Amino acid sequence: MTVLDEKAAARAVAPTESPSSPTVEARPGTVRPASGPVATPAKAPQPADSLSGTSEPGKPPRPTATIPSGIAVSPEAVAAIMAADHGDPFAVLGPHQVGAGAWEVRVVLPEAQGATLLTAGQRIPFERVHPDGFYVARVKSEGRPLYEIEVAFWDGSTRNRHDPYGFGSSLEQQDLHALREVGSNAVYRVLGAQAGTLDGIDGFRFAVWAPNAKRVSIVGDFNDWDGRRHPMRLWPDGGVWELFVPGLKAGQNYKFEIRGPDGALLPLKADPVAFRAQHPPETASVLQGTGEPAWHDDAWMRTRGEKDPRHVPMAVYEVHLGSWARVPDEGNRYLTYKELAQRLIPYVKEMGFTHIELLPITEYPFDGSWGYQPVSLFAPTSRFGTPDDFVAFVNAAHEAGIGVLLDWVPGHFPLDAHGLGLFDGTHLYEHADPRQGFHQDWGTYIYNFGRTEVSAFLAANARFWLEHYHLDGLRVDAVASMLYLDYSRRAGEWIPNQYGGNENLDAINFLRKTNEATYSHAPGTITVAEESTSWPGVSHPTYTGGLGFGFKWNMGWMHDTLKYISEDPIHRRYHHHNLTFGLLYAFSENFVLPLSHDEVVHGKGSLLGRMPGDRWQKFANLRAYFGFMWGHPGKKLLFMGGEFGQEREWNHNQSLDWHLLDDPFHRGVKDLIADLNRLYVATPALYERDTEPGGFQWLVADDQDNSVIAWARKGREGEIAVVVSNFTPVPREGYRIGVPAGGFYREAINSDAERYGGSNLGNMGGVQAEAQESHGLPHSLSLTLPPLSTMIFVREG
C-alpha cells in the first residue's frame, strides 16, 4: 500500500490559508504540518445557498445556528456542514487563520458531550456553536497550530484523536492524470482506502472517483455511519474525492455516502476499489491494511516468464471453490482458502493438472451468479476467508508447481444498489442508453468502455490480480458480448458504431490495451478469451490487428465433439465431420479445448449423462472421449467432477459427489485422467507444437464407416505420438494405419485398460512398425482397436 508521507510534502495547509504559513516544530503526539510550497485542490462547486443562507427554488430556508460573536465561520456554512450538504468541507473545517496570530479550529463531533483542543501545552475548551455538534476553538499562534482533540463522551470517558481536516492532501496531479491511462496501475495505487502514514500519523487515505457528485462522505462503523463526520474534498479536474482519516485500523467497515448532482442522497455505495469486502449478504467494504502479501513463491515468479506458454503443457482444472467440497458436519459450510490450500492443491497435484482456473472470486453479492456478477473487483470474496488467506492459497499452488488462473468478468456488473450502477447519481460506469448499457439476457449493466476512466479502471484491475496476487492468467468471460453491439439484440435494439457496423470499437480498443498492459507488466502470464464466434485474430498480437489474447477457448470444437459423442454409435458414421471439422481451423488461433462448467448446468446434465448406451458403454464412451481430447491439438480444460464421472448435473450449493470414487467405474475415470495428464506433461509431441500445423499429421480421417480416427502429433525434436480412437463398441483386429517413421510404438494410454474399467483389449504394451506402406506412408502399424476406446502410442528412440 501507499506510504502517504512520500506524497504529503507541502500540502497540510487548508485551502483558505496562506501558502506562506510558517512551519512549527511538532511535539510528540501532534500532527506535523507540511512545509514548503502549498498545492491544494480547487474548491468544489457549492450549492447556491451553502454560504449565503438563501434557498434553492422550491426548498425551504436552511436552518441556521446562532453563532457567538467573534467567531468567523458563518451560520450558513455551519448549517450546510451539519446538513451534510457542503461540497468543500476544508473551506469550513480544520484550522483557519482569522487574523494576525488568531486561528479557529472547527470540528464536527455529534457524538461528544464536549471537547478540548490540546496544543502547545495548552488546553483550550471547544465551544459548541450548533446543537448537533459543531465545535469551534480559538487559539493564538504565530504559525499554523499543531493540535489534538480530547473528546469527552456522555458516559464520562475521554479519548484523544487527530483531526482529519488538519491534514493536507497526499494526492498529486500526476496521480489524477494516470487514472485516465488505460493500462496504468494508478487506479489501485491512488483510489480506494490506502493504508499508510501522513505527517507521521497512521491512518487511511480514501479516494473515490465520483465527478458528478455534489458531496461525498466516508461512513463506517468508526463514525456511526454518519455522513456529517467525514465529508471529502474534491479535485475537480479529476473528479476524485479524497480524505485522510487518522487512527483507523484494518478490519473496520466503510462505505461512501453520496449526494447526486440533484442533491438527492444515494444508497450507500461500496468502494469500487475496495481491497476487502464483508461476507454477503453484508455489503460494506473493509479496510485491509498495509504492506505486500507474505509471498513464498520467489522461484515460481522468477521462472514463469522464461517459456512461451504456447509451447508448454497446460492442463487446467476449472474449480468453483464453493462446491468443490463442503464440510457437512459443520452445517455444510464452505472450505476456507487455507483448507483448500491443504486439500485442493494436493489433489490437483496428484491428478497431474498444471493449472487451476477459479470461477470468479472477485466479491459478488449473489451465490447463484457463481461469481459472474461481481461488485468489488479488487476484493477476493470473503466467503472463504481474508485476502491474506487467499495469498496463502496462491502460495501453496505455486509451491506445488501449479499455476492459478482467474475467471475475470469485465463485460458487465449487477444492479445491486451498493454497486457501481448510478454510482454518483449518473450513469458513470455504464452507458446511459439501455441499448448500449443493459444486458437483456443477464439483467446487468454494461461498462461504458468508451469512457477512458472506466477502461482504465478495468485494465488496472486485470494488472492487479496478476501483479498484486501473483495470478498466472485471466480467462476473460463473455468476450463475444463485448465485441458485438448487437449481441443478443433484435433490430432496433442496438446502436451501430460510427461506421454503421455492429463492432463495439470501444470494447475492442479496451481489450487490446488491456492485453498489451498485462503481457508487458506481468511476463509469463496469459489471457484467455471465452469467445464463441468466428471473430478473426482473437489470439493474434495487436500489432498484426489481433485482439492480443494469448489463447482462445475453442467453443466450436467443444460443441461439435460433444454432439458427436452423444450420438448412438450406430449413427456416428453420419456425424463423422463433427470430429474432423475442427482440424480445418485448429491452428488459426491459439486454442484451449474446454469442457467447462457451462456444459454441466441448465438442464444439460453431466458429461457422463450425455454418453449413450448401458452403464459400461457410458463410461467407455467418456474415457474414449477424454483420450481423444488429450491427444487433440490445443491446451486442455476440464471442469471439476468431470475427472471422475460425476453423474448428476452440477449444483453450486452442493459438494461434488466424492463418494462415487468407491465405485470402480468412477475411480477408473479418475485414474485415466491422472495418467493422461502425466503422459501429456512428459510427451513434448502432445503439447509443444499445439499451435503449428507442422505438429499435426492426419493418419486416418475418412473412416466414417468404422468411426475410427487417427493422427500423429510431432514435437520439435522429432518426437512422435500416435492417437487412435475407435468410437464403436466393435473391437477391430489387424487395423492397419500408416505412421510417419519406423520404430517401436509404446502403448502409453489405452482407455479400455482393465484398471480404468475397460475390457482390457489391447496391443500387449506396444507395436513395432512394419515397412509396409499404408495411407501413403512407408511404415505402418497393425493394431488391435478395443471397443469404444482411445489409444495413444509414443514412438520410442
Tab-separated table of N, CA, C and O in Angstrom, residues 177-185 449 451-460 463 509-517 521:
chain	number	residue	atom	x	y	z
A	177	HIS	N	-3.973	12.332	-13.424
A	177	HIS	CA	-3.822	12.120	-14.861
A	177	HIS	C	-3.661	10.639	-15.175
A	177	HIS	O	-4.200	10.136	-16.170
A	178	ALA	N	-2.931	9.912	-14.317
A	178	ALA	CA	-2.697	8.480	-14.559
A	178	ALA	C	-3.973	7.665	-14.460
A	178	ALA	O	-4.050	6.573	-15.028
A	179	LEU	N	-4.966	8.179	-13.751
A	179	LEU	CA	-6.234	7.454	-13.652
A	179	LEU	C	-6.930	7.352	-14.998
A	179	LEU	O	-7.855	6.551	-15.159
A	180	ARG	N	-6.505	8.149	-15.956
A	180	ARG	CA	-7.103	8.120	-17.294
A	180	ARG	C	-6.249	7.336	-18.285
A	180	ARG	O	-6.578	7.303	-19.476
A	181	GLU	N	-5.192	6.706	-17.819
A	181	GLU	CA	-4.302	5.957	-18.716
A	181	GLU	C	-4.687	4.486	-18.700
A	181	GLU	O	-4.489	3.787	-17.704
A	182	VAL	N	-5.252	4.001	-19.794
A	182	VAL	CA	-5.655	2.605	-19.879
A	182	VAL	C	-4.403	1.734	-19.935
A	182	VAL	O	-3.600	1.843	-20.857
A	183	GLY	N	-4.221	0.899	-18.934
A	183	GLY	CA	-3.025	0.075	-18.819
A	183	GLY	C	-2.163	0.461	-17.641
A	183	GLY	O	-1.297	-0.302	-17.221
A	184	SER	N	-2.400	1.664	-17.059
A	184	SER	CA	-1.685	2.083	-15.860
A	184	SER	C	-2.241	1.337	-14.647
A	184	SER	O	-3.381	0.881	-14.641
A	185	ASN	N	-1.419	1.247	-13.598
A	185	ASN	CA	-1.904	0.655	-12.350
A	185	ASN	C	-2.317	1.722	-11.336
A	185	ASN	O	-2.499	1.436	-10.157
A	449	PHE	N	-17.116	1.293	-22.155
A	449	PHE	CA	-15.701	1.181	-22.496
A	449	PHE	C	-15.172	2.422	-23.198
A	449	PHE	O	-13.964	2.622	-23.277
A	451	ARG	N	-15.593	5.419	-22.095
A	451	ARG	CA	-15.158	6.377	-21.079
A	451	ARG	C	-13.794	5.953	-20.592
A	451	ARG	O	-13.611	4.872	-20.031
A	452	THR	N	-12.810	6.796	-20.786
A	452	THR	CA	-11.423	6.418	-20.519
A	452	THR	C	-11.225	5.949	-19.092
A	452	THR	O	-10.518	4.963	-18.851
A	453	GLU	N	-11.830	6.655	-18.139
A	453	GLU	CA	-11.635	6.265	-16.734
A	453	GLU	C	-12.178	4.867	-16.452
A	453	GLU	O	-11.641	4.151	-15.603
A	454	VAL	N	-13.240	4.467	-17.147
A	454	VAL	CA	-13.822	3.134	-16.937
A	454	VAL	C	-12.901	2.057	-17.504
A	454	VAL	O	-12.634	1.051	-16.850
A	455	SER	N	-12.415	2.273	-18.706
A	455	SER	CA	-11.473	1.315	-19.283
A	455	SER	C	-10.195	1.233	-18.461
A	455	SER	O	-9.625	0.156	-18.272
A	456	ALA	N	-9.741	2.373	-17.941
A	456	ALA	CA	-8.540	2.375	-17.100
A	456	ALA	C	-8.790	1.610	-15.804
A	456	ALA	O	-7.902	0.891	-15.306
A	457	PHE	N	-9.975	1.766	-15.236
A	457	PHE	CA	-10.362	1.044	-14.022
A	457	PHE	C	-10.294	-0.464	-14.251
A	457	PHE	O	-9.723	-1.217	-13.447
A	458	LEU	N	-10.849	-0.930	-15.363
A	458	LEU	CA	-10.884	-2.364	-15.642
A	458	LEU	C	-9.499	-2.903	-15.992
A	458	LEU	O	-9.107	-3.979	-15.528
A	459	ALA	N	-8.760	-2.168	-16.802
A	459	ALA	CA	-7.417	-2.635	-17.166
A	459	ALA	C	-6.506	-2.701	-15.943
A	459	ALA	O	-5.696	-3.621	-15.803
A	460	ALA	N	-6.634	-1.728	-15.045
A	460	ALA	CA	-5.853	-1.761	-13.813
A	460	ALA	C	-6.242	-2.964	-12.961
A	460	ALA	O	-5.395	-3.570	-12.289
A	463	ARG	N	-4.370	-5.983	-14.180
A	463	ARG	CA	-2.989	-5.965	-13.692
A	463	ARG	C	-2.918	-6.303	-12.207
A	463	ARG	O	-1.974	-6.982	-11.758
A	509	ASN	N	-10.862	-1.644	-28.477
A	509	ASN	CA	-9.711	-0.853	-28.036
A	509	ASN	C	-9.343	-1.189	-26.593
A	509	ASN	O	-8.155	-1.336	-26.254
A	510	PHE	N	-10.353	-1.332	-25.732
A	510	PHE	CA	-10.099	-1.694	-24.333
A	510	PHE	C	-9.412	-3.055	-24.222
A	510	PHE	O	-8.426	-3.203	-23.490
A	511	LEU	N	-9.902	-4.051	-24.933
A	511	LEU	CA	-9.321	-5.392	-24.844
A	511	LEU	C	-7.876	-5.388	-25.340
A	511	LEU	O	-7.000	-6.018	-24.732
A	512	ARG	N	-7.624	-4.695	-26.421
A	512	ARG	CA	-6.259	-4.640	-26.942
A	512	ARG	C	-5.307	-3.977	-25.944
A	512	ARG	O	-4.215	-4.497	-25.673
A	513	LYS	N	-5.717	-2.853	-25.392
A	513	LYS	CA	-4.844	-2.151	-24.449
A	513	LYS	C	-4.645	-2.955	-23.169
A	513	LYS	O	-3.551	-2.958	-22.592
A	514	THR	N	-5.679	-3.631	-22.725
A	514	THR	CA	-5.549	-4.443	-21.518
A	514	THR	C	-4.587	-5.601	-21.747
A	514	THR	O	-3.730	-5.899	-20.906
A	515	ASN	N	-4.705	-6.263	-22.881
A	515	ASN	CA	-3.779	-7.356	-23.177
A	515	ASN	C	-2.348	-6.857	-23.315
A	515	ASN	O	-1.409	-7.507	-22.826
A	516	GLU	N	-2.177	-5.725	-23.936
A	516	GLU	CA	-0.830	-5.157	-24.043
A	516	GLU	C	-0.259	-4.870	-22.655
A	516	GLU	O	0.924	-5.144	-22.389
A	517	ALA	N	-1.089	-4.336	-21.773
A	517	ALA	CA	-0.618	-3.993	-20.428
A	517	ALA	C	-0.257	-5.240	-19.624
A	517	ALA	O	0.772	-5.279	-18.951
A	521	HIS	N	3.604	-5.992	-18.400
A	521	HIS	CA	3.903	-5.784	-16.988
A	521	HIS	C	3.951	-7.069	-16.172
A	521	HIS	O	4.476	-7.071	-15.047
